[in-house]
PDB file of C-alpha atoms in Angstrom:
ATOM      1  CA  MET U 298       1.860   7.042 -17.070  1.00 54.00           C
ATOM      2  CA  PRO U 299       2.450   3.459 -19.360  1.00 52.00           C
ATOM      3  CA  GLN U 300       4.808   1.275 -18.233  1.00 70.00           C
ATOM      4  CA  LYS U 301       8.313   1.389 -20.713  1.00 77.00           C
ATOM      5  CA  THR U 302      10.952  -1.146 -21.138  1.00 84.00           C
ATOM      6  CA  ASP U 303      13.541   1.691 -21.161  1.00 88.00           C
ATOM      7  CA  ALA U 304      12.811   3.502 -18.253  1.00 95.00           C
ATOM      8  CA  PRO U 305      14.932   4.307 -15.446  1.00 96.00           C
ATOM      9  CA  ILE U 306      12.934   3.176 -12.526  1.00 98.00           C
ATOM     10  CA  GLU U 307      12.084  -1.396 -12.482  1.00 98.00           C
ATOM     11  CA  VAL U 308       9.373  -1.452  -9.477  1.00 98.00           C
ATOM     12  CA  THR U 309       9.780  -5.286  -8.854  1.00 98.00           C
ATOM     13  CA  ALA U 310       6.061  -6.898  -7.634  1.00 98.00           C
ATOM     14  CA  PHE U 311       4.888 -10.438  -7.841  1.00 97.00           C
ATOM     15  CA  SER U 312       3.449 -11.849 -11.030  1.00 96.00           C
ATOM     16  CA  TRP U 313       0.572 -13.418  -9.148  1.00 96.00           C
ATOM     17  CA  VAL U 314      -1.338 -13.274  -5.805  1.00 95.00           C
ATOM     18  CA  PRO U 315      -4.883 -14.984  -4.931  1.00 94.00           C
ATOM     19  CA  PRO U 316      -8.040 -12.963  -5.976  1.00 94.00           C
ATOM     20  CA  PHE U 317      -8.420 -11.584  -2.398  1.00 91.00           C
ATOM     21  CA  ALA U 318      -5.044  -9.998  -2.670  1.00 94.00           C
ATOM     22  CA  ARG U 319      -5.180  -7.747  -6.054  1.00 96.00           C
ATOM     23  CA  GLY U 320      -5.566  -4.735  -5.618  1.00 96.00           C
ATOM     24  CA  HIS U 321      -3.824  -4.726  -2.449  1.00 96.00           C
ATOM     25  CA  VAL U 322      -0.267  -5.602  -2.735  1.00 98.00           C
ATOM     26  CA  ARG U 323       2.288  -3.089  -1.756  1.00 98.00           C
ATOM     27  CA  ASP U 324       3.751  -2.258  -4.877  1.00 98.00           C
ATOM     28  CA  LEU U 325       0.328  -0.831  -5.737  1.00 98.00           C
ATOM     29  CA  ARG U 326       1.216   2.365  -3.313  1.00 98.00           C
ATOM     30  CA  VAL U 327       4.829   3.096  -5.522  1.00 98.00           C
ATOM     31  CA  ARG U 328       3.007   2.596  -8.782  1.00 98.00           C
ATOM     32  CA  TRP U 329      -0.043   5.187  -7.546  1.00 98.00           C
ATOM     33  CA  ALA U 330       2.656   7.447  -6.535  1.00 98.00           C
ATOM     34  CA  LEU U 331       4.940   7.077  -9.548  1.00 98.00           C
ATOM     35  CA  GLU U 332       1.566   8.092 -10.899  1.00 98.00           C
ATOM     36  CA  GLU U 333       0.705  11.266  -9.232  1.00 98.00           C
ATOM     37  CA  ALA U 334       4.533  12.265 -10.137  1.00 98.00           C
ATOM     38  CA  GLY U 335       3.917  11.584 -14.185  1.00 97.00           C
ATOM     39  CA  LEU U 336       6.847   8.932 -13.909  1.00 97.00           C
ATOM     40  CA  ASP U 337       7.332   6.179 -15.975  1.00 96.00           C
ATOM     41  CA  TYR U 338       8.751   2.470 -14.741  1.00 97.00           C
ATOM     42  CA  ARG U 339       9.166  -1.113 -15.707  1.00 97.00           C
ATOM     43  CA  THR U 340       7.784  -4.341 -13.704  1.00 97.00           C
ATOM     44  CA  ARG U 341      10.126  -6.823 -13.153  1.00 97.00           C
ATOM     45  CA  LEU U 342       7.668  -9.372 -11.937  1.00 97.00           C
ATOM     46  CA  ILE U 343       8.636 -12.450  -9.917  1.00 97.00           C
ATOM     47  CA  SER U 344       6.851 -15.409  -8.529  1.00 96.00           C
ATOM     48  CA  ALA U 345       4.989 -15.221  -4.814  1.00 93.00           C
ATOM     49  CA  ILE U 346       5.472 -18.724  -4.211  1.00 92.00           C
ATOM     50  CA  ASP U 347       8.422 -19.437  -5.297  1.00 93.00           C
ATOM     51  CA  ARG U 348      11.027 -16.226  -5.201  1.00 92.00           C
ATOM     52  CA  PRO U 349      14.564 -16.642  -6.807  1.00 93.00           C
ATOM     53  CA  ALA U 350      17.326 -16.519  -4.309  1.00 90.00           C
ATOM     54  CA  ASP U 351      19.125 -14.228  -4.940  1.00 95.00           C
ATOM     55  CA  TYR U 352      16.256 -11.988  -4.293  1.00 97.00           C
ATOM     56  CA  TYR U 353      17.030 -11.656  -0.641  1.00 96.00           C
ATOM     57  CA  ARG U 354      19.930  -9.770  -1.463  1.00 96.00           C
ATOM     58  CA  GLU U 355      18.151  -7.181  -2.238  1.00 97.00           C
ATOM     59  CA  GLN U 356      14.900  -7.536  -0.191  1.00 97.00           C
ATOM     60  CA  PRO U 357      16.104  -9.711   3.170  1.00 97.00           C
ATOM     61  CA  PHE U 358      12.296 -10.758   3.744  1.00 97.00           C
ATOM     62  CA  GLY U 359      11.314 -11.393   0.383  1.00 96.00           C
ATOM     63  CA  GLN U 360       9.003  -9.020  -0.071  1.00 97.00           C
ATOM     64  CA  VAL U 361       7.381  -7.123  -2.442  1.00 98.00           C
ATOM     65  CA  PRO U 362       8.247  -4.192  -3.920  1.00 98.00           C
ATOM     66  CA  HIS U 363      11.636  -3.350  -4.547  1.00 98.00           C
ATOM     67  CA  TYR U 364      12.887  -0.167  -6.240  1.00 98.00           C
ATOM     68  CA  ARG U 365      15.719   0.234  -8.173  1.00 98.00           C
ATOM     69  CA  GLU U 366      16.889   4.020  -9.768  1.00 98.00           C
ATOM     70  CA  GLY U 367      20.415   3.820 -11.393  1.00 96.00           C
ATOM     71  CA  ASP U 368      22.374   3.218  -8.377  1.00 97.00           C
ATOM     72  CA  VAL U 369      19.865   4.017  -5.344  1.00 98.00           C
ATOM     73  CA  ALA U 370      17.868   0.545  -4.372  1.00 98.00           C
ATOM     74  CA  LEU U 371      15.062   0.739  -1.891  1.00 98.00           C
ATOM     75  CA  PHE U 372      13.131  -1.943  -0.269  1.00 98.00           C
ATOM     76  CA  GLU U 373      10.325  -1.237   1.800  1.00 98.00           C
ATOM     77  CA  SER U 374       7.205   0.737   0.109  1.00 98.00           C
ATOM     78  CA  GLY U 375       6.886   3.383   2.810  1.00 98.00           C
ATOM     79  CA  ALA U 376      10.116   4.569   2.234  1.00 98.00           C
ATOM     80  CA  ILE U 377      10.305   3.695  -1.504  1.00 98.00           C
ATOM     81  CA  VAL U 378       6.848   5.991  -1.256  1.00 98.00           C
ATOM     82  CA  LEU U 379       9.139   8.953   0.599  1.00 98.00           C
ATOM     83  CA  HIS U 380      11.410   8.659  -1.813  1.00 98.00           C
ATOM     84  CA  ILE U 381       9.675   8.674  -4.994  1.00 98.00           C
ATOM     85  CA  ALA U 382       7.514  11.631  -3.159  1.00 98.00           C
ATOM     86  CA  GLU U 383      10.637  13.643  -2.386  1.00 98.00           C
ATOM     87  CA  LYS U 384      10.896  14.334  -6.790  1.00 98.00           C
ATOM     88  CA  ASP U 385       7.467  16.163  -6.687  1.00 98.00           C
ATOM     89  CA  GLU U 386       5.818  18.840  -4.689  1.00 98.00           C
ATOM     90  CA  ARG U 387       2.014  17.421  -5.574  1.00 97.00           C
ATOM     91  CA  LEU U 388       3.394  14.769  -3.090  1.00 98.00           C
ATOM     92  CA  MET U 389       5.607  16.399  -1.228  1.00 98.00           C
ATOM     93  CA  PRO U 390       4.844  20.618  -0.167  1.00 98.00           C
ATOM     94  CA  ARG U 391       8.456  22.544  -0.573  1.00 97.00           C
ATOM     95  CA  ASP U 392       7.675  24.392   2.395  1.00 97.00           C
ATOM     96  CA  PRO U 393       8.903  23.261   5.661  1.00 98.00           C
ATOM     97  CA  VAL U 394       5.565  23.273   7.466  1.00 98.00           C
ATOM     98  CA  GLY U 395       3.460  21.586   4.858  1.00 98.00           C
ATOM     99  CA  ARG U 396       6.567  18.847   4.257  1.00 98.00           C
ATOM    100  CA  ALA U 397       6.139  18.205   7.386  1.00 98.00           C
ATOM    101  CA  ARG U 398       3.345  17.748   7.931  1.00 98.00           C
ATOM    102  CA  ALA U 399       3.003  15.273   4.453  1.00 98.00           C
ATOM    103  CA  ILE U 400       5.380  13.419   6.738  1.00 98.00           C
ATOM    104  CA  THR U 401       3.662  13.098   9.832  1.00 98.00           C
ATOM    105  CA  TRP U 402       1.157  11.168   8.339  1.00 98.00           C
ATOM    106  CA  ALA U 403       2.662   9.282   6.072  1.00 98.00           C
ATOM    107  CA  VAL U 404       4.663   7.754   9.257  1.00 98.00           C
ATOM    108  CA  ALA U 405       0.784   8.190  10.864  1.00 98.00           C
ATOM    109  CA  ALA U 406      -0.187   5.086   8.165  1.00 98.00           C
ATOM    110  CA  LEU U 407       2.293   3.236   8.294  1.00 98.00           C
ATOM    111  CA  ASN U 408       2.816   3.215  12.423  1.00 98.00           C
ATOM    112  CA  SER U 409      -0.171   4.376  14.282  1.00 98.00           C
ATOM    113  CA  ILE U 410      -3.139   3.017  11.559  1.00 98.00           C
ATOM    114  CA  GLU U 411      -2.296   0.148   9.458  1.00 98.00           C
ATOM    115  CA  PRO U 412      -0.721  -2.262  12.059  1.00 97.00           C
ATOM    116  CA  GLY U 413      -4.100  -2.622  13.356  1.00 96.00           C
ATOM    117  CA  ILE U 414      -5.968  -3.320  10.299  1.00 96.00           C
ATOM    118  CA  MET U 415      -3.696  -5.888   9.661  1.00 95.00           C
ATOM    119  CA  HIS U 416      -3.449  -7.071  12.774  1.00 95.00           C
ATOM    120  CA  LEU U 417      -7.318  -7.662  12.366  1.00 94.00           C
ATOM    121  CA  ALA U 418      -7.328  -8.895   8.749  1.00 91.00           C
ATOM    122  CA  ASP U 419      -4.862 -11.706   9.891  1.00 92.00           C
ATOM    123  CA  ILE U 420      -7.531 -12.872  12.715  1.00 93.00           C
ATOM    124  CA  ASP U 421     -10.324 -12.590  10.187  1.00 91.00           C
ATOM    125  CA  LEU U 422      -8.210 -13.903   7.155  1.00 86.00           C
ATOM    126  CA  PHE U 423      -5.737 -16.667   8.051  1.00 88.00           C
ATOM    127  CA  CYS U 424      -6.470 -17.516  11.927  1.00 92.00           C
ATOM    128  CA  ALA U 425     -10.869 -17.483  11.966  1.00 86.00           C
ATOM    129  CA  GLY U 426     -11.846 -20.651  14.044  1.00 87.00           C
ATOM    130  CA  GLN U 427      -9.146 -20.525  16.524  1.00 92.00           C
ATOM    131  CA  GLU U 428      -9.125 -20.194  20.262  1.00 95.00           C
ATOM    132  CA  TRP U 429      -7.217 -17.745  20.640  1.00 94.00           C
ATOM    133  CA  ALA U 430      -7.656 -15.511  17.728  1.00 91.00           C
ATOM    134  CA  ARG U 431     -11.532 -15.486  18.569  1.00 92.00           C
ATOM    135  CA  LEU U 432     -10.588 -14.319  22.312  1.00 95.00           C
ATOM    136  CA  ARG U 433      -8.414 -11.585  20.957  1.00 95.00           C
ATOM    137  CA  ARG U 434     -10.404 -10.018  18.129  1.00 94.00           C
ATOM    138  CA  PRO U 435     -12.586  -8.100  20.678  1.00 94.00           C
ATOM    139  CA  ASP U 436      -9.653  -5.998  21.940  1.00 96.00           C
ATOM    140  CA  ALA U 437      -8.229  -5.912  18.491  1.00 95.00           C
ATOM    141  CA  VAL U 438     -11.816  -4.547  16.664  1.00 96.00           C
ATOM    142  CA  ARG U 439     -11.700  -2.033  19.996  1.00 96.00           C
ATOM    143  CA  GLN U 440      -8.003  -0.854  19.308  1.00 97.00           C
ATOM    144  CA  VAL U 441      -9.027  -0.503  15.740  1.00 97.00           C
ATOM    145  CA  GLU U 442     -11.937   1.370  15.944  1.00 97.00           C
ATOM    146  CA  GLY U 443     -10.326   4.162  18.709  1.00 98.00           C
ATOM    147  CA  ARG U 444      -7.937   4.935  16.005  1.00 98.00           C
ATOM    148  CA  LEU U 445     -10.175   5.349  13.380  1.00 98.00           C
ATOM    149  CA  ASP U 446     -12.110   7.512  15.370  1.00 98.00           C
ATOM    150  CA  ARG U 447      -9.108  10.084  16.067  1.00 98.00           C
ATOM    151  CA  LEU U 448      -8.835   9.796  12.325  1.00 98.00           C
ATOM    152  CA  ALA U 449     -11.232  10.931  11.505  1.00 98.00           C
ATOM    153  CA  ALA U 450     -11.974  13.641  14.020  1.00 98.00           C
ATOM    154  CA  ALA U 451      -8.147  14.675  12.929  1.00 98.00           C
ATOM    155  CA  LEU U 452      -9.931  14.568   8.941  1.00 98.00           C
ATOM    156  CA  GLY U 453     -12.595  16.267   9.698  1.00 98.00           C
ATOM    157  CA  ASP U 454     -15.287  17.742   6.933  1.00 97.00           C
ATOM    158  CA  LYS U 455     -11.991  18.304   4.843  1.00 98.00           C
ATOM    159  CA  PRO U 456     -11.010  16.385   1.934  1.00 98.00           C
ATOM    160  CA  TRP U 457      -7.861  15.293   2.952  1.00 98.00           C
ATOM    161  CA  LEU U 458      -5.734  14.994   6.332  1.00 98.00           C
ATOM    162  CA  GLU U 459      -4.221  19.196   4.987  1.00 98.00           C
ATOM    163  CA  GLU U 460      -4.922  21.541   3.003  1.00 95.00           C
ATOM    164  CA  ARG U 461      -4.381  19.351  -0.926  1.00 98.00           C
ATOM    165  CA  PHE U 462      -3.330  15.902  -1.362  1.00 98.00           C
ATOM    166  CA  THR U 463       0.373  14.449  -0.323  1.00 98.00           C
ATOM    167  CA  VAL U 464       2.126  11.577   0.291  1.00 98.00           C
ATOM    168  CA  GLY U 465       0.491  10.997   3.737  1.00 98.00           C
ATOM    169  CA  ASP U 466      -2.978  10.970   2.341  1.00 99.00           C
ATOM    170  CA  LEU U 467      -1.259   8.684  -0.841  1.00 98.00           C
ATOM    171  CA  LEU U 468      -0.722   6.446   2.700  1.00 98.00           C
ATOM    172  CA  MET U 469      -3.601   6.967   4.495  1.00 98.00           C
ATOM    173  CA  VAL U 470      -5.714   6.041   1.803  1.00 98.00           C
ATOM    174  CA  GLU U 471      -3.695   2.712   1.327  1.00 98.00           C
ATOM    175  CA  ALA U 472      -3.759   1.729   4.829  1.00 98.00           C
ATOM    176  CA  LEU U 473      -7.611   2.291   5.510  1.00 98.00           C
ATOM    177  CA  ARG U 474      -8.114  -0.164   2.277  1.00 97.00           C
ATOM    178  CA  ASN U 475      -7.134  -2.544   4.345  1.00 93.00           C
ATOM    179  CA  LEU U 476     -10.228  -2.567   6.075  1.00 94.00           C
ATOM    180  CA  SER U 477     -13.738  -4.447   6.048  1.00 86.00           C
ATOM    181  CA  PRO U 478     -16.897  -3.125   6.548  1.00 84.00           C
ATOM    182  CA  ASP U 479     -18.559  -6.294   7.412  1.00 81.00           C
ATOM    183  CA  ARG U 480     -15.849  -7.016  10.283  1.00 83.00           C
ATOM    184  CA  LEU U 481     -16.452  -3.895  12.198  1.00 91.00           C
ATOM    185  CA  ALA U 482     -17.545   0.242  12.280  1.00 93.00           C
ATOM    186  CA  ILE U 483     -15.653   2.489   9.824  1.00 96.00           C
ATOM    187  CA  PRO U 484     -16.452   5.924  10.167  1.00 97.00           C
ATOM    188  CA  ASP U 485     -18.336   7.545   7.258  1.00 97.00           C
ATOM    189  CA  VAL U 486     -16.115  10.194   6.682  1.00 98.00           C
ATOM    190  CA  LEU U 487     -13.519   8.034   6.736  1.00 98.00           C
ATOM    191  CA  THR U 488     -15.270   5.488   4.100  1.00 98.00           C
ATOM    192  CA  ALA U 489     -15.715   8.839   1.462  1.00 98.00           C
ATOM    193  CA  TYR U 490     -11.954   9.744   2.559  1.00 98.00           C
ATOM    194  CA  VAL U 491     -10.887   6.969   0.799  1.00 98.00           C
ATOM    195  CA  ALA U 492     -12.964   6.766  -1.975  1.00 98.00           C
ATOM    196  CA  ARG U 493     -11.597  10.450  -2.652  1.00 98.00           C
ATOM    197  CA  GLY U 494      -8.396   8.580  -3.254  1.00 98.00           C
ATOM    198  CA  GLU U 495      -9.886   6.267  -5.277  1.00 98.00           C
ATOM    199  CA  ALA U 496     -11.003   8.171  -7.613  1.00 98.00           C
ATOM    200  CA  ARG U 497      -7.732   9.604  -8.459  1.00 98.00           C
ATOM    201  CA  PRO U 498      -6.471   9.496 -11.817  1.00 98.00           C
ATOM    202  CA  ALA U 499      -3.264   8.060 -10.404  1.00 98.00           C
ATOM    203  CA  PHE U 500      -4.995   5.152  -8.423  1.00 98.00           C
ATOM    204  CA  LYS U 501      -7.118   3.932 -10.872  1.00 98.00           C
ATOM    205  CA  ALA U 502      -4.474   4.232 -13.016  1.00 97.00           C
ATOM    206  CA  ALA U 503      -1.790   2.386 -10.426  1.00 98.00           C
ATOM    207  CA  MET U 504      -4.736  -0.336 -10.056  1.00 98.00           C
ATOM    208  CA  ALA U 505      -4.976  -1.529 -13.738  1.00 97.00           C
ATOM    209  CA  ALA U 506      -1.384  -1.682 -14.057  1.00 97.00           C
ATOM    210  CA  GLN U 507      -1.221  -3.821 -11.200  1.00 97.00           C
ATOM    211  CA  MET U 508      -3.830  -6.170 -12.592  1.00 97.00           C
ATOM    212  CA  ALA U 509      -2.528  -6.399 -15.314  1.00 96.00           C
ATOM    213  CA  ASP U 510       0.640  -8.092 -14.545  1.00 96.00           C
ATOM    214  CA  PHE U 511      -1.072 -10.780 -12.869  1.00 95.00           C
ATOM    215  CA  ILE U 512      -1.296 -14.165 -14.617  1.00 87.00           C
ATOM    216  CA  SER U 513      -4.379 -16.277 -14.641  1.00 70.00           C
ATOM    217  CA  ASP U 514      -4.973 -18.820 -11.780  1.00 64.00           C
ATOM    218  CA  ASP U 515      -5.604 -21.180 -15.027  1.00 54.00           C
ATOM    219  CA  ALA U 516      -1.875 -20.434 -15.814  1.00 65.00           C
ATOM    220  CA  VAL U 517      -0.434 -21.030 -12.670  1.00 59.00           C
ATOM    221  CA  GLN U 518      -2.207 -24.235 -12.010  1.00 52.00           C
ATOM    222  CA  SER U 519      -1.227 -25.846 -15.686  1.00 53.00           C
ATOM    223  CA  GLU U 520       2.883 -24.850 -14.877  1.00 55.00           C
ATOM    224  CA  GLY U 521       2.180 -27.394 -11.636  1.00 48.00           C
ATOM    225  CA  VAL U 522       2.094 -25.113  -9.020  1.00 43.00           C
ATOM    226  CA  SER U 523      -0.433 -25.184  -6.559  1.00 35.00           C
ATOM    227  CA  ALA U 524      -2.250 -22.147  -4.867  1.00 31.00           C
TER     228      ALA U 524
END
């Protein structure tokens, strides 16, 4: 849905991040859920370098996204996405069994899959060359690849984790998008699974909206802020 300045839902996001992080900041998954549910929203953009002091009263860790809808205020992308999913059967099945499975996969994405992927990303992107990272990396790779193999086995030849796309798939695809095929072995079925998620019109709309909100590197530098 196009963003509307008078929309009742407000999503707080960063106005700028380095190019390598664009398309991976976690307000993307919130935008994607809103697009899947057909809900209008507006964005409040804050600096990733110099966060407003009062923002920590809304988000204790200073991260994005933050979500506000009337009196409802949420932080943590997983909690926000689950809140949005409850609004629409397209994301959260209404039958008890389907709902339980969707929630289970959503939590699995956040607890069993994403932490290992992000740990490996930290090693490769931010700690490369450090001795502890060199020693830790083989075990980190084995752990992630083991989880990916088990996930691939659970997915099998299905297009989605259950009978249809749910919030569980949204969060799982988002977690898997942080994988780098040049740094570890990714099962082909998971590569195809991520591609199906990224091909959804709602994902494309969310990605375009996030990219449109970022100001340029030149604009950041012209303000005298070092990236």
